[in-house]
XYZ file of N, CA and C in Angstrom:
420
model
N 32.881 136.073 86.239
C 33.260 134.957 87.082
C 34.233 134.064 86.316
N 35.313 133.330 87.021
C 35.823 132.838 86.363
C 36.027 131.400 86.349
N 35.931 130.690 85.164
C 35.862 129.355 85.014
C 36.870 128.701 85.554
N 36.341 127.667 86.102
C 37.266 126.299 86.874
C 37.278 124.699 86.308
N 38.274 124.831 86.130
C 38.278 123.233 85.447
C 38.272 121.948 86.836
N 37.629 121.622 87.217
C 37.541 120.497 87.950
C 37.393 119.086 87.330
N 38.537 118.361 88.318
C 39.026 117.077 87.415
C 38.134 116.199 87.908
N 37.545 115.554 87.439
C 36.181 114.084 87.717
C 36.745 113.070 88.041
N 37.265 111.714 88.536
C 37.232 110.762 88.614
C 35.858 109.651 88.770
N 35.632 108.732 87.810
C 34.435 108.087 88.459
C 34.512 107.647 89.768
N 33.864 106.879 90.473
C 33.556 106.598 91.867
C 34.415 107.767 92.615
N 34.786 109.099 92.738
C 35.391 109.712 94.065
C 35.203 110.939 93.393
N 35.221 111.785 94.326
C 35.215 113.464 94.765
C 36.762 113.566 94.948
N 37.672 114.088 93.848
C 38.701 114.274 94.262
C 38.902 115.616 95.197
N 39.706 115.397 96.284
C 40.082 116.586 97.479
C 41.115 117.603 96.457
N 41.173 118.808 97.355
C 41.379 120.094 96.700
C 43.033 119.836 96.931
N 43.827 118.987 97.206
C 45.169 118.761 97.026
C 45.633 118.499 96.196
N 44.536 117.232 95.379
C 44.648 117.267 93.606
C 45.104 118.278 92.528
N 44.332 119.682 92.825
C 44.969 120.924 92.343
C 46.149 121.359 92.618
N 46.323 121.209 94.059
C 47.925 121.576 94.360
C 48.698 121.102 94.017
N 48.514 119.243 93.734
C 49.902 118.599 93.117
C 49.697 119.057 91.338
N 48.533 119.342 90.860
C 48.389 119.729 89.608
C 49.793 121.267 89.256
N 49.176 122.387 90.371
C 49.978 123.394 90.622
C 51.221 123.143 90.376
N 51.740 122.663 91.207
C 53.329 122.314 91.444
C 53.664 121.697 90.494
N 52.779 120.513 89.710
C 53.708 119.836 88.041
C 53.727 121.125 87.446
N 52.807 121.954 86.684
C 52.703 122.788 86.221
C 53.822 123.698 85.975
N 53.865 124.114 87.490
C 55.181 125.447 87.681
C 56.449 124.536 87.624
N 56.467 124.091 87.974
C 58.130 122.886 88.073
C 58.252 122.785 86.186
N 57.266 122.209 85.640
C 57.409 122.326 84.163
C 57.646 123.848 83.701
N 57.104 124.819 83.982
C 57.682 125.920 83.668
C 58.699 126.455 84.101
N 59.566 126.563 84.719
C 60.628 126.567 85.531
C 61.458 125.409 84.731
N 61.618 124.725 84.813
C 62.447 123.583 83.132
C 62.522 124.345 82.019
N 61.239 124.388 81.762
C 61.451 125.037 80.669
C 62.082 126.231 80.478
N 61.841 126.640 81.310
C 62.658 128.438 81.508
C 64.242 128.124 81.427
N 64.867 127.115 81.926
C 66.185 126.777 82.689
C 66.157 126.709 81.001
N 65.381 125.835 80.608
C 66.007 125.173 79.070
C 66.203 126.440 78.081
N 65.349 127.303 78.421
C 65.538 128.962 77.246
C 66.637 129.028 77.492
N 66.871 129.525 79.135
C 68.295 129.849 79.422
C 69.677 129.378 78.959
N 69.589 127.457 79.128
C 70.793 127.211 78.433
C 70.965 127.392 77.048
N 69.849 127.257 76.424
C 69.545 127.863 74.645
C 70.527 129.305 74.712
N 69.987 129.511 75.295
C 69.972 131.396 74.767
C 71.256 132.151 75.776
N 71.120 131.799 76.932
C 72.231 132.345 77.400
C 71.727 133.930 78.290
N 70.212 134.174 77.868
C 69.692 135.491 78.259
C 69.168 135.013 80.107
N 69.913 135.603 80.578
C 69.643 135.860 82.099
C 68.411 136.234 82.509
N 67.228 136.881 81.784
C 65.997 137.362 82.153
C 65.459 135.961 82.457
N 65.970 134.604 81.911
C 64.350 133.255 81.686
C 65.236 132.956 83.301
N 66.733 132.751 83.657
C 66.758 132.116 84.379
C 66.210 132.799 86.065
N 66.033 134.252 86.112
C 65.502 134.703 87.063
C 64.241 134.547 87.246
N 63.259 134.129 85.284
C 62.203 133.765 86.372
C 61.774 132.610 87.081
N 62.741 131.671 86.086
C 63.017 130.218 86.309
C 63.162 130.206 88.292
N 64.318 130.950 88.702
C 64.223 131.089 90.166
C 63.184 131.334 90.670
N 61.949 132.380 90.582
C 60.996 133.299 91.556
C 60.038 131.608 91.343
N 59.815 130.787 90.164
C 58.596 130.012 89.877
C 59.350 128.484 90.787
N 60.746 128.509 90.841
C 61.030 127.653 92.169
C 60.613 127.673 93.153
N 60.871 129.227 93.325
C 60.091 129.309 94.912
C 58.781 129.282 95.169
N 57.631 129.432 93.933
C 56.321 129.327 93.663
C 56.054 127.776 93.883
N 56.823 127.083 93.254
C 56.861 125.853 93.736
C 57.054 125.046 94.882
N 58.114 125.571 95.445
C 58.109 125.536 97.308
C 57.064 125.730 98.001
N 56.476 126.851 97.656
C 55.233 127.445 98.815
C 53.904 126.496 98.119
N 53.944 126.101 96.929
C 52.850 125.550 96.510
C 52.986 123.901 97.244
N 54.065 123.024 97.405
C 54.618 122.368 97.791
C 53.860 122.310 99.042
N 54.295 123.231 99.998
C 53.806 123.300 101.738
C 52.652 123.356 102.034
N 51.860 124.075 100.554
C 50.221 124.622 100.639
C 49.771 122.943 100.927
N 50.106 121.921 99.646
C 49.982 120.750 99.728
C 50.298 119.642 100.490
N 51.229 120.046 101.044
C 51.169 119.411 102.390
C 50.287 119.235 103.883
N 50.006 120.619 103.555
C 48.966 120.925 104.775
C 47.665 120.533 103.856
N 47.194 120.316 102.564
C 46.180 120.495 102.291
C 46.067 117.971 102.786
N 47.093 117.595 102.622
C 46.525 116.359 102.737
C 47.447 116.266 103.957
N 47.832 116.768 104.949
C 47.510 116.180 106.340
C 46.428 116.528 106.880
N 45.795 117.157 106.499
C 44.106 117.952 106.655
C 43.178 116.244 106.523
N 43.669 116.448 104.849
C 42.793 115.013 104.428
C 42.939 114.056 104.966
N 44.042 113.661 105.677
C 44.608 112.291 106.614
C 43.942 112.314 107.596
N 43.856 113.755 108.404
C 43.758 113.837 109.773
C 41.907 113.266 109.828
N 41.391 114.261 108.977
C 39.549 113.551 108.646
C 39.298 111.892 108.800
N 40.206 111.538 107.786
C 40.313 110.242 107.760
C 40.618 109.590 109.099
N 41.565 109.776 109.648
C 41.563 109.334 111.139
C 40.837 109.460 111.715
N 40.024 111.019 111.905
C 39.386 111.032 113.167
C 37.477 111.356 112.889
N 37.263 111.015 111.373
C 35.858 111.129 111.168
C 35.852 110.245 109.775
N 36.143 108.917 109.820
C 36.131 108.004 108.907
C 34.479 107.766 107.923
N 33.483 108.066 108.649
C 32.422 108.425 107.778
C 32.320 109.756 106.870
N 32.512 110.598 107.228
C 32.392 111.873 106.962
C 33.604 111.692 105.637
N 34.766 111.248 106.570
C 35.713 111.215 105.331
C 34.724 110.560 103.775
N 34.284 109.127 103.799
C 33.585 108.774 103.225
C 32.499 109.095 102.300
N 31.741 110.122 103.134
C 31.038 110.868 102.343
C 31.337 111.876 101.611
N 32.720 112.761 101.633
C 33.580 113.681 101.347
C 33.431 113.131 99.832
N 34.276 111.813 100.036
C 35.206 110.895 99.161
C 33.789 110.744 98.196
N 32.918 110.294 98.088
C 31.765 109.719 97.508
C 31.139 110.876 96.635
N 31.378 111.807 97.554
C 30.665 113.587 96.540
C 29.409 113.481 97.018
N 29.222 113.169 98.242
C 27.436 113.921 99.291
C 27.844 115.221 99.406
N 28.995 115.072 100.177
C 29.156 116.787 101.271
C 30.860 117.547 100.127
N 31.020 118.355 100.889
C 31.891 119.066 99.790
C 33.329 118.835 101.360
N 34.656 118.513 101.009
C 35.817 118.207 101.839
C 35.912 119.101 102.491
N 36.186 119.424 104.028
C 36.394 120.428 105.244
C 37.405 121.655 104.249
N 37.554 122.603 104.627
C 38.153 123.616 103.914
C 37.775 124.128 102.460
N 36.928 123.539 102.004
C 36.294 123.732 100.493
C 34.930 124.175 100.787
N 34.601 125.408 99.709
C 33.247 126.609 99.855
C 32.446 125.466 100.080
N 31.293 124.946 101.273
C 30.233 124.493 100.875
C 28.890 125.374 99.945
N 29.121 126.499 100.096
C 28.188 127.529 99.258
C 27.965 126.668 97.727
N 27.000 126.677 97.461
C 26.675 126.068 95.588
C 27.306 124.963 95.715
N 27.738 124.233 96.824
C 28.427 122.389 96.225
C 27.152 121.812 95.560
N 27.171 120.897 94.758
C 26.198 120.060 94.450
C 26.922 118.584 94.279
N 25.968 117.672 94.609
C 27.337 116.106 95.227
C 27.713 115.484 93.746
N 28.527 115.011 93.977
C 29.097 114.565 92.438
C 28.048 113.215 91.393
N 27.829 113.594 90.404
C 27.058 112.636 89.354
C 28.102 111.234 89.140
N 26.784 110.701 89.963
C 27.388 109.021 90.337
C 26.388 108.296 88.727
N 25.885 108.971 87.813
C 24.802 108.252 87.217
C 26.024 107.406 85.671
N 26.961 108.218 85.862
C 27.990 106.985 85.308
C 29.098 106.056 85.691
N 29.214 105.966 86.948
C 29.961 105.077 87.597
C 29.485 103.709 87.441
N 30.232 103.154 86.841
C 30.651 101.242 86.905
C 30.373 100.582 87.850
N 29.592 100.030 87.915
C 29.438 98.619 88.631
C 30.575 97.635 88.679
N 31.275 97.781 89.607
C 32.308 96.590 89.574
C 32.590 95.439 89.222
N 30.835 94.941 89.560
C 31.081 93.352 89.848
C 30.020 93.227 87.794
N 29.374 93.812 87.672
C 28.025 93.564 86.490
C 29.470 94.699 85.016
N 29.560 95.551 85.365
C 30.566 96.487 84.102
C 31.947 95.796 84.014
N 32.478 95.481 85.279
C 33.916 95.280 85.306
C 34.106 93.925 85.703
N 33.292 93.338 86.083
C 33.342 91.464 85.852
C 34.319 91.426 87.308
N 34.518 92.142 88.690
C 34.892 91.800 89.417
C 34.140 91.172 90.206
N 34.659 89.784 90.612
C 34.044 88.974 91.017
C 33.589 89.033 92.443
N 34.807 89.431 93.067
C 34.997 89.909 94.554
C 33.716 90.760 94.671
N 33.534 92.067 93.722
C 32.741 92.779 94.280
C 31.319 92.746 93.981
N 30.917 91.680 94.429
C 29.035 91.029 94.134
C 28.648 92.149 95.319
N 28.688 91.890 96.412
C 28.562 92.912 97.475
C 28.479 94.020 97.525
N 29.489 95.090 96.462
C 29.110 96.275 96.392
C 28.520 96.285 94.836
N 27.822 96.131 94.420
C 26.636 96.192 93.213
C 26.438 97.514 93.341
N 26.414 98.530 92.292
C 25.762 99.798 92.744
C 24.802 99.654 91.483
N 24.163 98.693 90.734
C 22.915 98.696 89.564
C 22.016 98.743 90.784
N 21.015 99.663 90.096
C 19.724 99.592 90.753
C 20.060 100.336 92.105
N 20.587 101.789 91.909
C 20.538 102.572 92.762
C 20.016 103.434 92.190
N 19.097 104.341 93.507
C 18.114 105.343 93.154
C 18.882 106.437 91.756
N 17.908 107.247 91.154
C 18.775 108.521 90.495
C 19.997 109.604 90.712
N 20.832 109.814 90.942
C 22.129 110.490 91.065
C 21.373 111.657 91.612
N 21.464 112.139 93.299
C 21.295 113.044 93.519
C 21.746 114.770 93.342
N 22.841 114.854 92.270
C 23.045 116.186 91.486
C 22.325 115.972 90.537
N 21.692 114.985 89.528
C 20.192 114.817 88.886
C 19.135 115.456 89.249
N 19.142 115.049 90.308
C 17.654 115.577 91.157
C 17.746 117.024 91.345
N 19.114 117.489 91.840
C 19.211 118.618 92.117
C 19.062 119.498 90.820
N 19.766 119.317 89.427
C 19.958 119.733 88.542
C 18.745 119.781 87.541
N 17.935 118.900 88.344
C 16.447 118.465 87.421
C 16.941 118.102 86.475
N 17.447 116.926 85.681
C 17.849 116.160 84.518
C 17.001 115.024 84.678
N 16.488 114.530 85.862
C 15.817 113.520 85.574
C 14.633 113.550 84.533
């Protein structure tokens, strides 16, 4: 099986478009770099592949497009759900729910008590139950 690096943000479940714009820096940087062998060297093999990883970049481009008008469209038309997506309960529409487990909230910041925002007395998250991928994971 093969390993997946999934990127964490505290407070959010980042959506699977994150990877795609990851994708596309990636290949666009390789593709530079290729251009850059080429003007080095002058050998025609980097700049053809420099071309095929353009066009890898295009289609990765469109993948990402559709992957966050997807995410927009949720947001418009199931603003809770979006929410819970966003939070790491449920796993984002188009992503395996098979083996999701919701994202470990047991180090996320308190806004208003960690980060001294004043505004946010209201959303306090001290003194919330145990991180339900805890429970799931049995770490408690």
């Amino acid at each position: 099986m093969d390993a997946v690096w999934v990127r964490g943000v505290t407070g959010i479940q980042m959506h699977h478009v994150t990877d795609l714009q990851d994708a596309g820096r990636f290949l666009g940087n390789a593709a530079m770099a290729l251009r850059a062998a080429h003007v080095r060297t002058g050998a025609d093999r980097y700049s053809g592949i420099a071309a095929e990883l353009r066009a890898l970049v295009e289609r990765v481009r469109e993948l990402e497009d559709e992957a966050r008008s997807s995410m927009h469209e949720l947001h418009s038309t199931d603003p809770e759900r979006f929410a819970r997506c966003r939070d790491g309960h449920e796993p984002w529409p188009g992503e395996i729910p098979a083996g999701f487990i919701p994202r470990h909230t047991c180090k996320d910041e308190c806004l208003y008590h960690d980060r001294q925002v004043l505004d946010a007395i209201m959303q306090c998250t001290c003194g919330r139950p145990p991180c339900r991928a805890c429970e799931i994971g049995g770490k408690l």
